[in-house]
Amino acid sequence: MTFSIAVHGGAGLIRRHSLGAEREAACRQVLRGAIDAGTEVLARGGDALEAAIAAVVLLEDSPLFNAGRGGVFAADGTVQLDAAVMHGKDRSAGGVCAVRGIRNPILGAEVVRSQSPAVLLAGVEAERFLTAHGIRTEPPDYFHVQERWDHFLKARAAGRAVLDHDLDDDEEPKGTVGCVARDVHGHVAAATSTGGLANKLSGRVGDSPVPGAGTFAWDATCAVSATGVGEAVLRSSAAARVSALMELAGLDLDQATRRVVFDELPALGGVGGLIAVDGGGRIVAPFDSAGMYRAIRDTDGNVEIAIW
Ligand code: ASP
């Protein structure tokens, strides 16, 4: 059996002229690094979730994307991060919500999945649990990316909570990150990590860490990692809907994801996109916004890196 993997770096109002050639090249390079990190795990017969986590760690460490180091600022001026992992073989899941100072929230989510009886842990208690389990922390300075701070000030002045890419034309966009993978054993997995919306209410939790909303995996159907306006993704149970449409309505991955992204999310006032892989390793990446950072390695080994 072959493997396949996809990563995303968020969907939103990504405009070619505001991104710039240099920035675009840097983003593509990080996406490439992430897909390669996941591929390395899968090529040696490694587990789908291990691969997804390896890819997301790389994206979290980059200041270019809205996750980990590059997370956006909440209304109180702190960086509050959400992340989740889910394994398709047993539907085990773990997530962290609104944690501060955690370098790689995706590793925290995995600790919750594998070493706690909980599915979701939030806030200071989550931070305590993670540090007790050896998860690395960083001081506020590490997360202080100047362009994020400027973006936050603009969002605050406009009195809005906005997707990282959305505000106005001269923004340099960044986004939530995620990965889906199917390994050579036929298992699928998903991992998603985000700083959420710029100027979000302090304590607000988005769709990313919630199984069935922004993150989902089940070998019988698919693995999904979503991006977009979290409230709409939460209310539509987007990732679980894709799975249910496949399981119960007999839709294939392409049909199910298109229905959710182009019909169901817009009906709830949300824009967004997702990456998904089915049990056969087929990958789709529909989005209903100007762009979505993504890299896809299909079962034949072809790699596509795209934004628009
Ligand atoms: N879905 C994320 C959230 O609402 C934001 C994003 O995808 O950029 O928290």
CSV table of C-alpha atoms and ligand atoms in Angstrom, one decimal:
chain,number,residue,atom,x,y,z
A,1,MET,CA,0.0,0.0,0.0
A,2,THR,CA,1.2,3.5,-0.7
A,3,PHE,CA,0.8,6.6,1.5
A,4,SER,CA,-0.4,10.2,0.9
A,5,ILE,CA,-0.3,13.4,2.9
A,6,ALA,CA,-1.5,17.0,2.7
A,7,VAL,CA,-0.8,20.1,4.7
A,8,HIS,CA,-2.5,23.5,4.8
A,9,GLY,CA,-1.5,26.9,6.1
A,10,GLY,CA,-4.9,28.5,6.3
A,11,ALA,CA,-7.6,29.9,4.0
A,12,GLY,CA,-8.7,33.5,3.6
A,13,LEU,CA,-8.3,36.7,1.7
A,14,ILE,CA,-4.8,35.9,0.3
A,15,ARG,CA,-4.1,38.4,-2.5
A,16,ARG,CA,-1.2,37.9,-4.9
A,17,HIS,CA,-0.1,41.5,-4.9
A,18,SER,CA,-0.1,41.9,-1.1
A,19,LEU,CA,1.7,38.6,-0.5
A,20,GLY,CA,4.8,39.5,-2.6
A,21,ALA,CA,7.2,37.2,-4.4
A,22,GLU,CA,9.6,36.9,-1.5
A,23,ARG,CA,7.0,36.1,1.0
A,24,GLU,CA,5.3,33.6,-1.3
A,25,ALA,CA,8.6,31.8,-1.9
A,26,ALA,CA,9.2,31.7,1.9
A,27,CYS,CA,5.7,30.3,2.5
A,28,ARG,CA,6.1,27.7,-0.2
A,29,GLN,CA,9.4,26.6,1.3
A,30,VAL,CA,7.9,26.1,4.7
A,31,LEU,CA,5.0,24.1,3.2
A,32,ARG,CA,7.6,22.0,1.3
A,33,GLY,CA,9.5,21.4,4.5
A,34,ALA,CA,6.3,20.3,6.3
A,35,ILE,CA,5.2,17.9,3.6
A,36,ASP,CA,8.8,16.5,3.5
A,37,ALA,CA,8.8,16.0,7.3
A,38,GLY,CA,5.6,14.0,7.1
A,39,THR,CA,6.7,12.1,4.1
A,40,GLU,CA,9.9,11.0,5.8
A,41,VAL,CA,7.8,9.3,8.6
A,42,LEU,CA,5.4,7.7,6.1
A,43,ALA,CA,8.1,6.5,3.8
A,44,ARG,CA,9.7,4.4,6.5
A,45,GLY,CA,6.3,2.8,7.3
A,46,GLY,CA,5.6,5.2,10.2
A,47,ASP,CA,2.2,6.0,11.6
A,48,ALA,CA,-0.2,8.6,9.9
A,49,LEU,CA,-0.6,10.6,13.1
A,50,GLU,CA,3.2,10.7,13.8
A,51,ALA,CA,3.6,12.0,10.2
A,52,ALA,CA,0.9,14.7,10.7
A,53,ILE,CA,2.4,15.9,13.9
A,54,ALA,CA,5.9,16.1,12.4
A,55,ALA,CA,4.5,18.2,9.6
A,56,VAL,CA,2.5,20.5,11.9
A,57,VAL,CA,5.5,21.0,14.3
A,58,LEU,CA,7.4,22.5,11.4
A,59,LEU,CA,4.6,24.9,10.6
A,60,GLU,CA,4.2,25.9,14.2
A,61,ASP,CA,7.8,26.8,14.4
A,62,SER,CA,7.6,29.2,11.5
A,63,PRO,CA,6.5,32.8,12.2
A,64,LEU,CA,4.8,32.8,8.8
A,65,PHE,CA,1.7,30.9,9.8
A,66,ASN,CA,-1.0,31.5,12.5
A,67,ALA,CA,0.0,28.7,14.8
A,68,GLY,CA,2.6,28.2,17.5
A,69,ARG,CA,5.2,30.9,17.2
A,70,GLY,CA,3.2,32.9,14.6
A,71,GLY,CA,-0.1,32.8,16.5
A,72,VAL,CA,-2.3,35.9,16.4
A,73,PHE,CA,-3.1,38.0,19.4
A,74,ALA,CA,-6.3,37.8,21.3
A,75,ALA,CA,-8.1,40.9,22.6
A,76,ASP,CA,-6.1,40.9,25.8
A,77,GLY,CA,-2.8,41.1,23.8
A,78,THR,CA,-1.8,37.5,24.6
A,79,VAL,CA,-1.3,34.6,22.1
A,80,GLN,CA,-3.8,31.8,23.0
A,81,LEU,CA,-3.4,28.7,21.0
A,82,ASP,CA,-5.7,25.8,20.1
A,83,ALA,CA,-4.7,22.4,18.6
A,84,ALA,CA,-6.0,18.9,18.1
A,85,VAL,CA,-5.0,15.5,16.8
A,86,MET,CA,-7.1,12.6,15.9
A,87,HIS,CA,-6.3,9.0,14.9
A,88,GLY,CA,-8.5,7.2,12.4
A,89,LYS,CA,-7.7,3.7,13.6
A,90,ASP,CA,-9.6,4.1,16.9
A,91,ARG,CA,-10.9,7.7,16.7
A,92,SER,CA,-8.8,8.6,19.7
A,93,ALA,CA,-8.4,12.4,20.0
A,94,GLY,CA,-6.8,15.0,22.0
A,95,GLY,CA,-6.8,18.8,22.0
A,96,VAL,CA,-5.7,21.9,23.9
A,97,CYS,CA,-7.7,25.1,24.0
A,98,ALA,CA,-6.5,28.7,24.6
A,99,VAL,CA,-3.1,27.7,26.0
A,100,ARG,CA,-0.4,30.3,26.4
A,101,GLY,CA,3.4,29.9,26.2
A,102,ILE,CA,3.3,26.4,24.7
A,103,ARG,CA,5.8,26.2,21.9
A,104,ASN,CA,4.2,23.3,20.0
A,105,PRO,CA,0.5,23.0,20.9
A,106,ILE,CA,0.2,20.0,18.6
A,107,LEU,CA,2.6,18.1,20.8
A,108,GLY,CA,0.4,19.1,23.7
A,109,ALA,CA,-2.7,17.8,21.9
A,110,GLU,CA,-0.9,14.5,21.4
A,111,VAL,CA,0.0,14.3,25.1
A,112,VAL,CA,-3.7,14.8,26.0
A,113,ARG,CA,-4.7,12.1,23.5
A,114,SER,CA,-2.1,9.5,24.6
A,115,GLN,CA,-1.5,10.3,28.2
A,116,SER,CA,-4.7,11.6,29.7
A,117,PRO,CA,-8.3,10.3,30.0
A,118,ALA,CA,-9.5,13.6,28.6
A,119,VAL,CA,-10.1,14.7,25.0
A,120,LEU,CA,-9.9,18.4,25.5
A,121,LEU,CA,-7.9,20.4,28.1
A,122,ALA,CA,-8.1,24.2,28.4
A,123,GLY,CA,-6.3,27.2,29.8
A,124,VAL,CA,-3.9,27.2,32.8
A,125,GLU,CA,-4.8,23.7,33.8
A,126,ALA,CA,-3.9,22.5,30.4
A,127,GLU,CA,-0.6,24.4,30.6
A,128,ARG,CA,0.2,22.8,33.9
A,129,PHE,CA,-0.6,19.3,32.6
A,130,LEU,CA,1.5,19.8,29.5
A,131,THR,CA,4.5,21.2,31.4
A,132,ALA,CA,4.3,18.3,33.9
A,133,HIS,CA,4.5,16.0,30.8
A,134,GLY,CA,7.6,17.7,29.5
A,135,ILE,CA,6.0,19.9,26.8
A,136,ARG,CA,8.3,22.8,26.1
A,137,THR,CA,7.2,26.4,26.9
A,138,GLU,CA,8.5,29.7,25.7
A,139,PRO,CA,8.4,33.3,27.1
A,140,PRO,CA,6.0,35.8,25.6
A,141,ASP,CA,8.8,37.3,23.6
A,142,TYR,CA,9.0,34.1,21.5
A,143,PHE,CA,5.5,34.7,20.3
A,144,HIS,CA,5.9,38.4,19.7
A,145,VAL,CA,6.0,38.6,15.9
A,146,GLN,CA,5.8,42.3,15.1
A,147,GLU,CA,3.6,42.0,12.0
A,148,ARG,CA,1.1,40.0,14.1
A,149,TRP,CA,1.1,42.7,16.7
A,150,ASP,CA,0.5,45.4,14.1
A,151,HIS,CA,-2.3,43.2,12.6
A,152,PHE,CA,-3.9,42.9,16.0
A,153,LEU,CA,-3.8,46.7,16.6
A,154,LYS,CA,-5.5,47.2,13.3
A,155,ALA,CA,-8.2,44.6,14.1
A,156,ARG,CA,-8.7,46.2,17.5
A,157,ALA,CA,-9.0,49.6,16.0
A,158,ALA,CA,-11.6,48.3,13.5
A,159,GLY,CA,-13.4,46.6,16.4
A,160,ARG,CA,-13.4,43.2,14.7
A,161,ALA,CA,-12.1,39.7,15.3
A,162,VAL,CA,-10.7,38.6,12.0
A,163,LEU,CA,-9.2,35.7,10.1
A,164,ASP,CA,-5.5,36.1,10.0
A,165,HIS,CA,-5.5,36.7,6.3
A,166,ASP,CA,-8.4,39.1,6.3
A,167,LEU,CA,-8.3,42.8,7.1
A,168,ASP,CA,-7.2,44.7,4.2
A,169,ASP,CA,-5.1,44.6,1.1
A,170,ASP,CA,-1.8,45.5,2.4
A,171,GLU,CA,-1.6,42.7,5.0
A,172,GLU,CA,0.9,40.0,4.7
A,173,PRO,CA,-1.3,37.0,5.2
A,174,LYS,CA,-0.7,33.9,7.4
A,175,GLY,CA,-3.0,31.1,8.5
A,176,THR,CA,-4.0,28.3,10.7
A,177,VAL,CA,-2.1,25.1,9.9
A,178,GLY,CA,-3.1,21.4,9.6
A,179,CYS,CA,-2.2,18.1,8.1
A,180,VAL,CA,-4.0,14.9,7.0
A,181,ALA,CA,-2.2,11.7,6.2
A,182,ARG,CA,-2.9,8.1,5.2
A,183,ASP,CA,-0.1,5.6,6.1
A,184,VAL,CA,1.0,2.4,4.4
A,185,HIS,CA,-1.1,0.4,7.0
A,186,GLY,CA,-4.2,2.1,5.8
A,187,HIS,CA,-4.7,4.4,8.8
A,188,VAL,CA,-5.7,8.0,8.4
A,189,ALA,CA,-5.0,10.9,10.9
A,190,ALA,CA,-5.5,14.6,11.2
A,191,ALA,CA,-3.8,17.4,13.1
A,192,THR,CA,-4.7,21.1,13.3
A,193,SER,CA,-3.1,24.0,15.1
A,194,THR,CA,-4.0,27.7,15.3
A,195,GLY,CA,-3.9,31.0,17.1
A,196,GLY,CA,-7.5,31.5,16.1
A,197,LEU,CA,-8.8,34.9,15.0
A,198,ALA,CA,-6.9,38.1,15.6
A,199,ASN,CA,-8.5,40.2,18.3
A,200,LYS,CA,-10.7,37.3,19.4
A,201,LEU,CA,-12.3,37.4,22.8
A,202,SER,CA,-9.9,36.3,25.4
A,203,GLY,CA,-10.8,32.6,26.1
A,204,ARG,CA,-12.5,32.1,22.8
A,205,VAL,CA,-12.0,28.6,21.4
A,206,GLY,CA,-12.4,27.9,17.7
A,207,ASP,CA,-13.1,24.9,15.7
A,208,SER,CA,-9.6,23.6,15.3
A,209,PRO,CA,-9.2,21.7,18.6
A,210,VAL,CA,-12.8,20.3,18.5
A,211,PRO,CA,-13.1,16.7,17.1
A,212,GLY,CA,-15.7,16.7,14.4
A,213,ALA,CA,-15.5,20.5,13.8
A,214,GLY,CA,-12.0,21.5,12.6
A,215,THR,CA,-10.4,18.1,13.0
A,216,PHE,CA,-11.6,14.6,12.4
A,217,ALA,CA,-10.2,11.1,11.5
A,218,TRP,CA,-11.8,7.7,11.0
A,219,ASP,CA,-10.4,5.0,8.9
A,220,ALA,CA,-13.8,4.0,7.7
A,221,THR,CA,-14.3,7.4,6.0
A,222,CYS,CA,-11.7,10.1,6.0
A,223,ALA,CA,-9.4,12.5,7.9
A,224,VAL,CA,-10.1,16.2,7.8
A,225,SER,CA,-8.4,19.4,8.9
A,226,ALA,CA,-10.4,22.6,8.4
A,227,THR,CA,-9.6,26.3,8.3
A,228,GLY,CA,-11.8,29.3,8.2
A,229,VAL,CA,-14.2,31.2,10.5
A,230,GLY,CA,-14.3,28.9,13.5
A,231,GLU,CA,-17.7,29.7,14.7
A,232,ALA,CA,-19.3,28.6,11.4
A,233,VAL,CA,-17.1,25.5,11.2
A,234,LEU,CA,-18.2,24.6,14.8
A,235,ARG,CA,-21.9,25.2,14.1
A,236,SER,CA,-21.7,23.1,11.0
A,237,SER,CA,-19.7,20.3,12.6
A,238,ALA,CA,-17.9,20.5,9.3
A,239,ALA,CA,-15.3,17.7,9.6
A,240,ALA,CA,-17.9,15.2,11.1
A,241,ARG,CA,-20.4,16.2,8.3
A,242,VAL,CA,-17.9,15.2,5.6
A,243,SER,CA,-17.5,11.8,7.3
A,244,ALA,CA,-21.2,11.4,7.8
A,245,LEU,CA,-22.0,12.3,4.2
A,246,MET,CA,-19.6,9.6,3.1
A,247,GLU,CA,-20.8,7.0,5.6
A,248,LEU,CA,-24.5,7.5,5.5
A,249,ALA,CA,-25.3,9.3,2.2
A,250,GLY,CA,-22.8,7.4,0.1
A,251,LEU,CA,-21.0,10.5,-1.2
A,252,ASP,CA,-17.4,10.2,-2.1
A,253,LEU,CA,-14.7,12.4,-0.6
A,254,ASP,CA,-14.9,15.0,-3.3
A,255,GLN,CA,-18.7,15.3,-3.2
A,256,ALA,CA,-18.9,15.3,0.6
A,257,THR,CA,-16.2,18.0,1.0
A,258,ARG,CA,-17.6,20.2,-1.7
A,259,ARG,CA,-21.0,20.1,-0.2
A,260,VAL,CA,-19.7,21.1,3.2
A,261,VAL,CA,-17.4,23.8,1.9
A,262,PHE,CA,-19.5,25.3,-0.8
A,263,ASP,CA,-23.1,24.8,0.5
A,264,GLU,CA,-23.2,24.2,4.3
A,265,LEU,CA,-20.4,26.6,5.6
A,266,PRO,CA,-21.6,29.6,3.5
A,267,ALA,CA,-25.2,28.9,4.6
A,268,LEU,CA,-23.9,29.6,8.1
A,269,GLY,CA,-22.1,32.7,7.1
A,270,GLY,CA,-18.6,31.2,7.1
A,271,VAL,CA,-15.8,31.0,4.6
A,272,GLY,CA,-13.1,28.5,4.7
A,273,GLY,CA,-11.6,25.4,3.3
A,274,LEU,CA,-10.2,22.0,4.3
A,275,ILE,CA,-7.9,19.3,3.4
A,276,ALA,CA,-9.1,15.7,3.5
A,277,VAL,CA,-7.9,12.2,2.7
A,278,ASP,CA,-10.0,9.0,2.4
A,279,GLY,CA,-9.2,5.4,3.2
A,280,GLY,CA,-7.8,4.9,-0.3
A,281,GLY,CA,-5.4,7.7,0.1
A,282,ARG,CA,-7.2,10.2,-2.2
A,283,ILE,CA,-6.7,13.8,-1.2
A,284,VAL,CA,-8.9,16.8,-1.9
A,285,ALA,CA,-8.4,20.5,-0.8
A,286,PRO,CA,-11.5,22.6,-1.6
A,287,PHE,CA,-11.7,26.2,-0.3
A,288,ASP,CA,-14.3,29.0,-0.7
A,289,SER,CA,-12.0,31.9,-0.2
A,290,ALA,CA,-9.4,33.8,-2.3
A,291,GLY,CA,-6.7,31.3,-1.4
A,292,MET,CA,-5.6,28.5,0.8
A,293,TYR,CA,-1.9,27.6,1.4
A,294,ARG,CA,-1.5,23.9,0.8
A,295,ALA,CA,0.9,21.2,-0.2
A,296,ILE,CA,-0.2,17.7,-1.3
A,297,ARG,CA,1.7,14.6,-1.9
A,298,ASP,CA,-0.5,12.0,-3.6
A,299,THR,CA,-0.2,8.2,-3.6
A,300,ASP,CA,2.0,8.3,-6.8
A,301,GLY,CA,4.5,10.6,-5.0
A,302,ASN,CA,3.6,13.8,-7.0
A,303,VAL,CA,3.9,16.9,-4.9
A,304,GLU,CA,1.8,20.0,-5.5
A,305,ILE,CA,2.4,23.3,-3.6
A,306,ALA,CA,-0.2,25.9,-4.2
A,307,ILE,CA,-1.9,29.0,-2.7
A,308,TRP,CA,-4.6,30.1,-5.2
B,1,ASP,N1,-10.4,28.2,12.1
B,1,ASP,C1,-9.6,29.0,12.9
B,1,ASP,C2,-10.4,29.5,14.1
B,1,ASP,O1,-11.5,30.1,13.9
B,1,ASP,C3,-9.0,30.2,12.2
B,1,ASP,C4,-8.4,29.9,10.9
B,1,ASP,O2,-8.6,28.8,10.3
B,1,ASP,O3,-7.5,30.6,10.4
B,1,ASP,O4,-9.9,29.5,15.2
